[in-house]
Short mmCIF file of C-alpha atoms in Angstrom, two decimals:
data_model
loop_
_atom_site.label_atom_id
_atom_site.label_comp_id
_atom_site.label_asym_id
_atom_site.label_seq_id
_atom_site.Cartn_x
_atom_site.Cartn_y
_atom_site.Cartn_z
CA UNK A 74 6.54 -12.56 25.33
CA UNK A 75 3.13 -14.25 25.03
CA UNK A 76 1.75 -11.27 23.10
CA UNK A 77 4.50 -11.63 20.47
CA UNK A 78 3.43 -15.23 19.94
CA UNK A 79 -0.21 -14.25 19.54
CA UNK A 80 0.60 -11.29 17.21
CA UNK A 81 2.77 -13.65 14.99
CA UNK A 82 0.04 -16.19 14.75
CA UNK A 83 -2.45 -13.47 14.05
CA UNK A 84 -0.43 -12.18 11.21
CA UNK A 85 -0.13 -15.72 9.75
CA UNK A 86 -3.78 -16.33 9.97
CA UNK A 87 -4.74 -12.81 8.76
CA UNK A 88 -2.59 -13.29 5.67
CA UNK A 89 -4.17 -16.56 4.92
CA UNK A 90 -7.65 -15.11 5.22
CA UNK A 91 -6.59 -12.29 2.83
CA UNK A 92 -5.38 -14.81 0.30
CA UNK A 93 -8.55 -16.91 0.58
CA UNK A 94 -11.26 -14.22 1.00
CA UNK A 95 -9.78 -10.87 -0.04
CA UNK A 96 -11.82 -7.81 0.53
CA UNK A 97 -15.31 -8.75 1.68
CA UNK A 98 -17.41 -6.34 -0.38
CA UNK A 99 -20.50 -7.52 1.41
CA UNK A 100 -19.31 -6.11 4.57
CA UNK A 101 -18.30 -2.55 5.76
CA UNK A 102 -14.52 -2.40 5.70
CA UNK A 103 -13.04 -0.99 8.93
CA UNK A 104 -10.49 0.98 6.74
CA UNK A 105 -13.49 3.02 5.59
CA UNK A 106 -14.00 4.23 9.21
CA UNK A 107 -10.50 5.72 9.02
CA UNK A 108 -11.45 7.57 5.84
CA UNK A 109 -14.53 8.89 7.61
CA UNK A 110 -12.53 9.89 10.58
CA UNK A 111 -10.07 11.87 8.30
CA UNK A 112 -12.87 13.55 6.40
CA UNK A 113 -14.75 14.54 9.57
CA UNK A 114 -11.57 15.77 11.36
CA UNK A 115 -10.71 17.84 8.25
CA UNK A 116 -14.09 19.46 8.13
CA UNK A 117 -13.97 20.35 11.80
CA UNK A 118 -10.35 21.59 11.80
CA UNK A 119 -10.88 23.81 8.67
CA UNK A 120 -13.63 25.71 10.55
CA UNK A 121 -11.22 26.50 13.35
CA UNK A 122 -7.87 27.30 11.67
CA UNK A 123 -7.35 30.36 9.35
CA UNK A 124 -7.46 29.85 5.60
CA UNK A 125 -3.85 30.83 5.18
CA UNK A 126 -0.76 28.82 4.30
CA UNK A 127 0.38 28.66 7.89
CA UNK A 128 -3.17 28.03 9.19
CA UNK A 129 -3.71 25.24 6.80
CA UNK A 130 -0.34 23.63 7.54
CA UNK A 131 -1.10 23.75 11.33
CA UNK A 132 -4.62 22.45 10.75
CA UNK A 133 -3.33 19.64 8.65
CA UNK A 134 -0.80 18.71 11.28
CA UNK A 135 -3.47 18.71 13.99
CA UNK A 136 -5.67 16.56 11.74
CA UNK A 137 -2.85 14.15 11.08
CA UNK A 138 -1.91 13.75 14.84
CA UNK A 139 -5.45 13.29 15.93
CA UNK A 140 -6.26 10.74 13.29
CA UNK A 141 -3.11 8.72 14.15
CA UNK A 142 -3.83 8.86 17.86
CA UNK A 143 -7.44 7.63 17.49
CA UNK A 144 -6.58 4.97 14.79
CA UNK A 145 -3.81 3.52 17.03
CA UNK A 146 -5.52 3.81 20.43
CA UNK A 147 -8.87 2.19 19.48
CA UNK A 148 -7.35 -1.10 18.14
CA UNK A 149 -5.06 -1.15 21.17
CA UNK A 150 -7.90 -0.72 23.66
CA UNK A 151 -10.12 -3.37 21.91
CA UNK A 152 -7.23 -5.88 21.84
CA UNK A 153 -6.47 -5.28 25.52
CA UNK A 154 -10.14 -5.76 26.45
CA UNK A 155 -10.36 -8.88 24.41
CA UNK A 156 -7.18 -10.26 26.11
CA UNK A 157 -8.79 -9.56 29.50
CA UNK A 158 -11.62 -11.62 28.52
CA UNK A 159 -9.68 -14.58 27.08
CA UNK A 160 -6.71 -15.41 24.98
CA UNK A 161 -8.84 -16.93 22.18
CA UNK A 162 -10.89 -13.61 21.92
CA UNK A 163 -7.78 -11.59 21.52
CA UNK A 164 -6.34 -13.97 18.89
CA UNK A 165 -9.53 -13.89 16.81
CA UNK A 166 -9.84 -10.11 17.05
CA UNK A 167 -6.17 -9.45 16.14
CA UNK A 168 -6.33 -11.90 13.36
CA UNK A 169 -9.43 -9.99 11.85
CA UNK A 170 -7.44 -6.83 12.32
CA UNK A 171 -4.36 -8.15 10.38
CA UNK A 172 -6.68 -9.49 7.71
CA UNK A 173 -8.41 -6.18 7.31
CA UNK A 174 -4.93 -4.46 6.96
CA UNK A 175 -3.71 -6.63 3.99
CA UNK A 176 -4.71 -6.23 0.38
CA UNK A 177 -2.99 -9.00 -1.54
CA UNK A 178 -6.04 -10.68 -3.12
CA UNK A 179 -8.08 -7.48 -3.59
CA UNK A 180 -5.14 -5.76 -5.41
CA UNK A 181 -4.86 -8.78 -7.73
CA UNK A 182 -8.62 -8.93 -8.16
CA UNK A 183 -8.97 -5.33 -9.04
CA UNK A 184 -6.07 -5.27 -11.48
CA UNK A 185 -7.40 -8.45 -13.02
CA UNK A 186 -10.66 -6.72 -13.79
CA UNK A 187 -8.64 -4.34 -15.99
CA UNK A 188 -6.85 -7.31 -17.60
CA UNK A 189 -10.22 -8.97 -18.45
CA UNK A 190 -11.70 -5.74 -19.96
CA UNK A 191 -8.51 -5.30 -22.07
CA UNK A 192 -8.57 -8.94 -23.35
CA UNK A 193 -12.23 -8.46 -24.37
CA UNK A 194 -11.18 -5.32 -26.38
CA UNK A 195 -13.51 -3.01 -24.27
CA UNK A 196 -11.19 -0.07 -23.83
CA UNK A 197 -13.83 2.19 -22.23
CA UNK A 198 -14.61 -0.42 -19.59
CA UNK A 199 -10.79 -1.04 -19.04
CA UNK A 200 -10.43 2.80 -18.46
CA UNK A 201 -13.22 2.67 -16.00
CA UNK A 202 -11.85 -0.44 -14.15
CA UNK A 203 -8.27 1.14 -13.83
CA UNK A 204 -9.85 4.45 -12.68
CA UNK A 205 -10.88 2.53 -9.52
CA UNK A 206 -7.21 1.83 -8.55
CA UNK A 207 -5.21 4.80 -9.65
CA UNK A 208 -5.40 8.47 -8.96
CA UNK A 209 -4.60 9.78 -12.51
CA UNK A 210 -7.03 10.83 -15.21
CA UNK A 211 -7.91 7.67 -17.13
CA UNK A 212 -10.54 8.78 -19.68
CA UNK A 213 -7.97 9.31 -22.56
CA UNK A 214 -5.56 6.45 -21.93
CA UNK A 215 -4.60 4.08 -24.74
CA UNK A 216 -4.75 0.28 -24.26
CA UNK A 217 -1.03 0.40 -23.32
CA UNK A 218 -1.57 3.31 -20.98
CA UNK A 219 -4.29 1.44 -19.21
CA UNK A 220 -2.10 -1.66 -18.89
CA UNK A 221 0.84 0.42 -17.67
CA UNK A 222 -1.26 2.13 -15.07
CA UNK A 223 -2.50 -1.16 -13.74
CA UNK A 224 1.08 -2.56 -13.67
CA UNK A 225 2.26 0.46 -11.89
CA UNK A 226 -0.37 0.38 -9.16
CA UNK A 227 0.43 -3.33 -8.59
CA UNK A 228 4.07 -2.42 -8.17
CA UNK A 229 3.59 0.51 -5.71
CA UNK A 230 0.83 -1.14 -3.74
CA UNK A 231 2.99 -4.25 -3.17
CA UNK A 232 4.80 -2.09 -0.66
CA UNK A 233 2.02 0.27 0.52
CA UNK A 234 -0.81 -2.26 0.76
CA UNK A 235 1.01 -5.49 1.70
CA UNK A 236 4.69 -5.52 2.65
CA UNK A 237 4.82 -2.21 4.66
CA UNK A 238 1.67 -3.13 6.83
CA UNK A 239 2.94 -6.72 7.18
CA UNK A 240 6.36 -5.26 8.42
CA UNK A 241 4.58 -3.02 10.94
CA UNK A 242 2.48 -5.90 12.21
CA UNK A 243 5.50 -8.11 12.44
CA UNK A 244 7.16 -5.35 14.72
CA UNK A 245 4.20 -4.54 16.90
CA UNK A 246 1.09 -6.62 16.08
CA UNK A 247 -2.05 -5.10 14.62
CA UNK A 248 -1.72 -2.06 16.62
CA UNK A 249 1.43 -0.92 14.69
CA UNK A 250 -0.31 -2.03 11.51
CA UNK A 251 -3.26 0.31 12.21
CA UNK A 252 -0.68 3.16 13.09
CA UNK A 253 0.82 2.70 9.70
CA UNK A 254 -2.64 2.36 8.00
CA UNK A 255 -3.72 5.75 9.30
CA UNK A 256 -0.74 7.53 7.81
CA UNK A 257 -0.97 5.78 4.49
CA UNK A 258 -4.69 6.45 4.25
CA UNK A 259 -4.23 10.06 5.01
CA UNK A 260 -1.63 10.36 2.41
CA UNK A 261 -4.03 8.92 -0.19
CA UNK A 262 -6.74 11.23 0.83
CA UNK A 263 -5.14 14.54 1.58
CA UNK A 264 -1.53 14.21 0.58
CA UNK A 265 -2.00 15.99 -2.92
CA UNK A 266 -0.12 18.92 -4.24
CA UNK A 267 -3.25 20.74 -5.44
CA UNK A 268 -4.80 24.05 -4.26
CA UNK A 269 -6.98 22.34 -1.65
CA UNK A 270 -4.24 20.17 0.01
CA UNK A 271 -0.77 21.89 -0.85
CA UNK A 272 -0.56 23.02 2.76
CA UNK A 273 -3.25 21.12 4.55
CA UNK A 274 -1.91 17.76 3.44
CA UNK A 275 1.80 18.47 3.52
CA UNK A 276 2.43 16.98 7.06
CA UNK A 277 0.58 13.83 6.16
CA UNK A 278 2.35 13.44 2.87
CA UNK A 279 5.82 13.93 4.52
CA UNK A 280 4.97 11.63 7.35
CA UNK A 281 3.93 8.92 4.81
CA UNK A 282 7.42 9.42 3.15
CA UNK A 283 9.14 8.78 6.41
CA UNK A 284 7.18 5.69 7.47
CA UNK A 285 7.57 4.11 4.02
CA UNK A 286 11.22 4.86 3.61
CA UNK A 287 12.45 1.54 4.85
CA UNK A 288 9.47 -0.55 3.89
CA UNK A 289 9.65 0.57 0.26
CA UNK A 290 13.32 -0.36 -0.08
CA UNK A 291 12.84 -3.60 1.84
CA UNK A 292 9.91 -4.33 -0.42
CA UNK A 293 12.04 -3.78 -3.55
CA UNK A 294 14.73 -6.09 -2.29
CA UNK A 295 12.21 -8.85 -1.56
CA UNK A 296 10.65 -8.30 -4.83
CA UNK A 297 13.97 -8.82 -6.54
CA UNK A 298 14.39 -12.02 -4.58
CA UNK A 299 10.98 -13.15 -5.59
CA UNK A 300 11.93 -12.96 -9.33
CA UNK A 301 13.95 -16.04 -8.68
CA UNK A 302 10.88 -18.35 -8.43
CA UNK A 303 8.38 -16.41 -10.49
CA UNK A 304 9.92 -16.64 -13.92
CA UNK A 305 10.95 -12.97 -14.36
CA UNK A 306 14.14 -11.19 -14.98
CA UNK A 307 16.21 -10.73 -11.82
CA UNK A 308 19.36 -9.37 -13.60
CA UNK A 309 17.18 -6.62 -15.21
CA UNK A 310 15.32 -6.04 -11.99
CA UNK A 311 18.42 -5.34 -10.16
CA UNK A 312 19.86 -3.19 -12.95
CA UNK A 313 16.80 -0.91 -13.26
CA UNK A 314 16.35 -0.77 -9.62
CA UNK A 315 19.88 0.61 -9.14
CA UNK A 316 19.61 3.01 -11.98
CA UNK A 317 15.93 4.26 -11.76
CA UNK A 318 14.76 3.87 -8.09
CA UNK A 319 14.93 7.61 -7.55
CA UNK A 320 12.99 8.56 -10.76
CA UNK A 321 10.02 9.86 -8.94
CA UNK A 322 8.98 12.91 -6.89
CA UNK A 323 8.36 10.67 -3.97
CA UNK A 324 11.45 9.13 -2.36
CA UNK A 325 9.70 5.79 -2.05
CA UNK A 326 7.41 5.29 -5.13
CA UNK A 327 10.01 4.33 -7.62
CA UNK A 328 11.65 1.64 -5.52
CA UNK A 329 9.29 -1.13 -6.32
CA UNK A 330 8.16 0.41 -9.74
CA UNK A 331 11.89 0.08 -10.79
CA UNK A 332 12.07 -3.44 -9.89
CA UNK A 333 8.81 -4.20 -11.63
CA UNK A 334 9.97 -2.38 -14.82
CA UNK A 335 13.19 -4.33 -14.94
CA UNK A 336 11.59 -7.69 -14.07
CA UNK A 337 9.04 -7.34 -16.89
CA UNK A 338 11.55 -5.60 -19.29
CA UNK A 339 9.21 -2.64 -19.96
CA UNK A 340 9.10 1.14 -19.30
CA UNK A 341 6.77 2.45 -16.69
CA UNK A 342 5.99 6.00 -15.22
CA UNK A 343 6.45 9.00 -17.46
CA UNK A 344 4.01 11.98 -18.00
CA UNK A 345 0.55 11.63 -16.64
CA UNK A 346 -2.63 13.66 -16.30
CA UNK A 347 -4.01 14.44 -12.81
CA UNK A 348 -7.23 16.46 -12.32
CA UNK A 349 -6.96 17.82 -15.86
CA UNK A 350 -3.35 18.93 -15.51
CA UNK A 351 -0.40 17.27 -17.23
CA UNK A 352 2.45 16.41 -14.89
CA UNK A 353 5.98 15.83 -16.49
CA UNK A 354 7.53 12.81 -14.88
CA UNK A 355 10.66 10.75 -15.59
CA UNK A 356 10.32 7.24 -17.01
CA UNK A 357 11.44 4.13 -15.17
CA UNK A 358 12.93 1.31 -17.06
CA UNK A 359 13.97 0.80 -20.84
CA UNK A 360 11.38 0.77 -23.61
CA UNK A 361 12.28 -2.63 -25.03
CA UNK A 362 8.63 -3.31 -25.81
CA UNK A 363 5.21 -1.97 -25.17
CA UNK A 364 3.44 -2.76 -21.99
CA UNK A 365 0.74 -5.38 -22.77
CA UNK A 366 -2.25 -6.76 -20.88
CA UNK A 367 -0.38 -10.04 -20.02
CA UNK A 368 2.01 -7.84 -18.02
CA UNK A 369 -0.75 -7.36 -15.44
CA UNK A 370 -0.76 -11.10 -14.84
CA UNK A 371 2.95 -11.19 -14.63
CA UNK A 372 2.97 -8.31 -12.21
CA UNK A 373 0.42 -10.17 -9.94
CA UNK A 374 2.65 -13.22 -10.09
CA UNK A 375 5.45 -11.19 -8.69
CA UNK A 376 3.11 -9.53 -6.23
CA UNK A 377 2.06 -12.94 -4.78
CA UNK A 378 5.66 -14.23 -4.77
CA UNK A 379 6.85 -11.24 -2.89
CA UNK A 380 4.01 -11.33 -0.39
CA UNK A 381 4.63 -14.95 0.49
CA UNK A 382 8.35 -14.47 0.65
CA UNK A 383 7.97 -11.50 2.87
CA UNK A 384 5.65 -13.25 5.30
CA UNK A 385 8.13 -16.12 5.61
CA UNK A 386 11.02 -13.81 6.25
CA UNK A 387 9.20 -11.62 8.86
CA UNK A 388 7.75 -14.64 10.58
CA UNK A 389 11.17 -16.33 10.76
CA UNK A 390 12.88 -13.18 12.13
CA UNK A 391 10.17 -12.59 14.70
CA UNK A 392 10.23 -16.30 15.85
CA UNK A 393 13.94 -16.08 16.18
CA UNK A 394 13.66 -12.97 18.32
CA UNK A 395 11.10 -14.86 20.46
CA UNK A 396 13.32 -17.74 20.88
CA UNK A 397 16.44 -15.60 21.71
CA UNK A 398 14.31 -13.60 24.26
CA UNK A 399 13.90 -16.86 26.24
CA UNK A 400 17.62 -17.63 26.53
#
């Protein structure tokens, strides 16, 4: 029971650190180590398994399982050893781990770089800024396309970068958070449907769909609730969510995008270019007006409202569980 109290306190402190400091660019972010582990394991595995659909599927599965095991076991061991030393060391270490797993301020900061370039009228710089936070081709995007891409990534990453890891940390501390982060990072690196990763990244992509199934829907509901105190349209958020939440190849991505589109009264998604190839995609929301730079600020307001509300809900539920456990 003591570990549950410590993990809850670590989550609260880690969230506050993230809000105040954000991503410390002057330091080496530990999530990059996960990225290096994925890249290194991929290279080693590809040398062993045959270059056939079955071979690549098996190799990708081995890669995913190995990365998950290492990324979960290392934090668990470090936290255990810190706890053997003293409670304060464990709390400090787990707080830092929780902080590293959250991306509230960095998501806002990176999207606001796009906003500032658009407000200056510098479209080439805005395209470059948005290319840092989206996977699509950005070199030919219009001003509206750039703003829409920024809003979409805020919507999607509200779940992937904040609410989902926060939920996993609320359930099992930083160790569960790193378990989630390993899967989400693999999906972002090898979960593509291109020639290189169609088979190799399939297991990681499907696993990401599974672990995000509940968090994405919970994020959408919490985002809807957050419209009540962020000045956005709750009625439209509910309507578009119910209508368009499945308008995406992924079973999860459209959940929060649909809420965002409704809350802002704009249309998101639609066709997009990836690696020089046009992908036909359904739209999300009604085109009542064009997406504008100010929508990036509105999206971030909803991001912060959802993050704070989610932390409060998860913390209260976990504290209730701790109290009931004592009875």
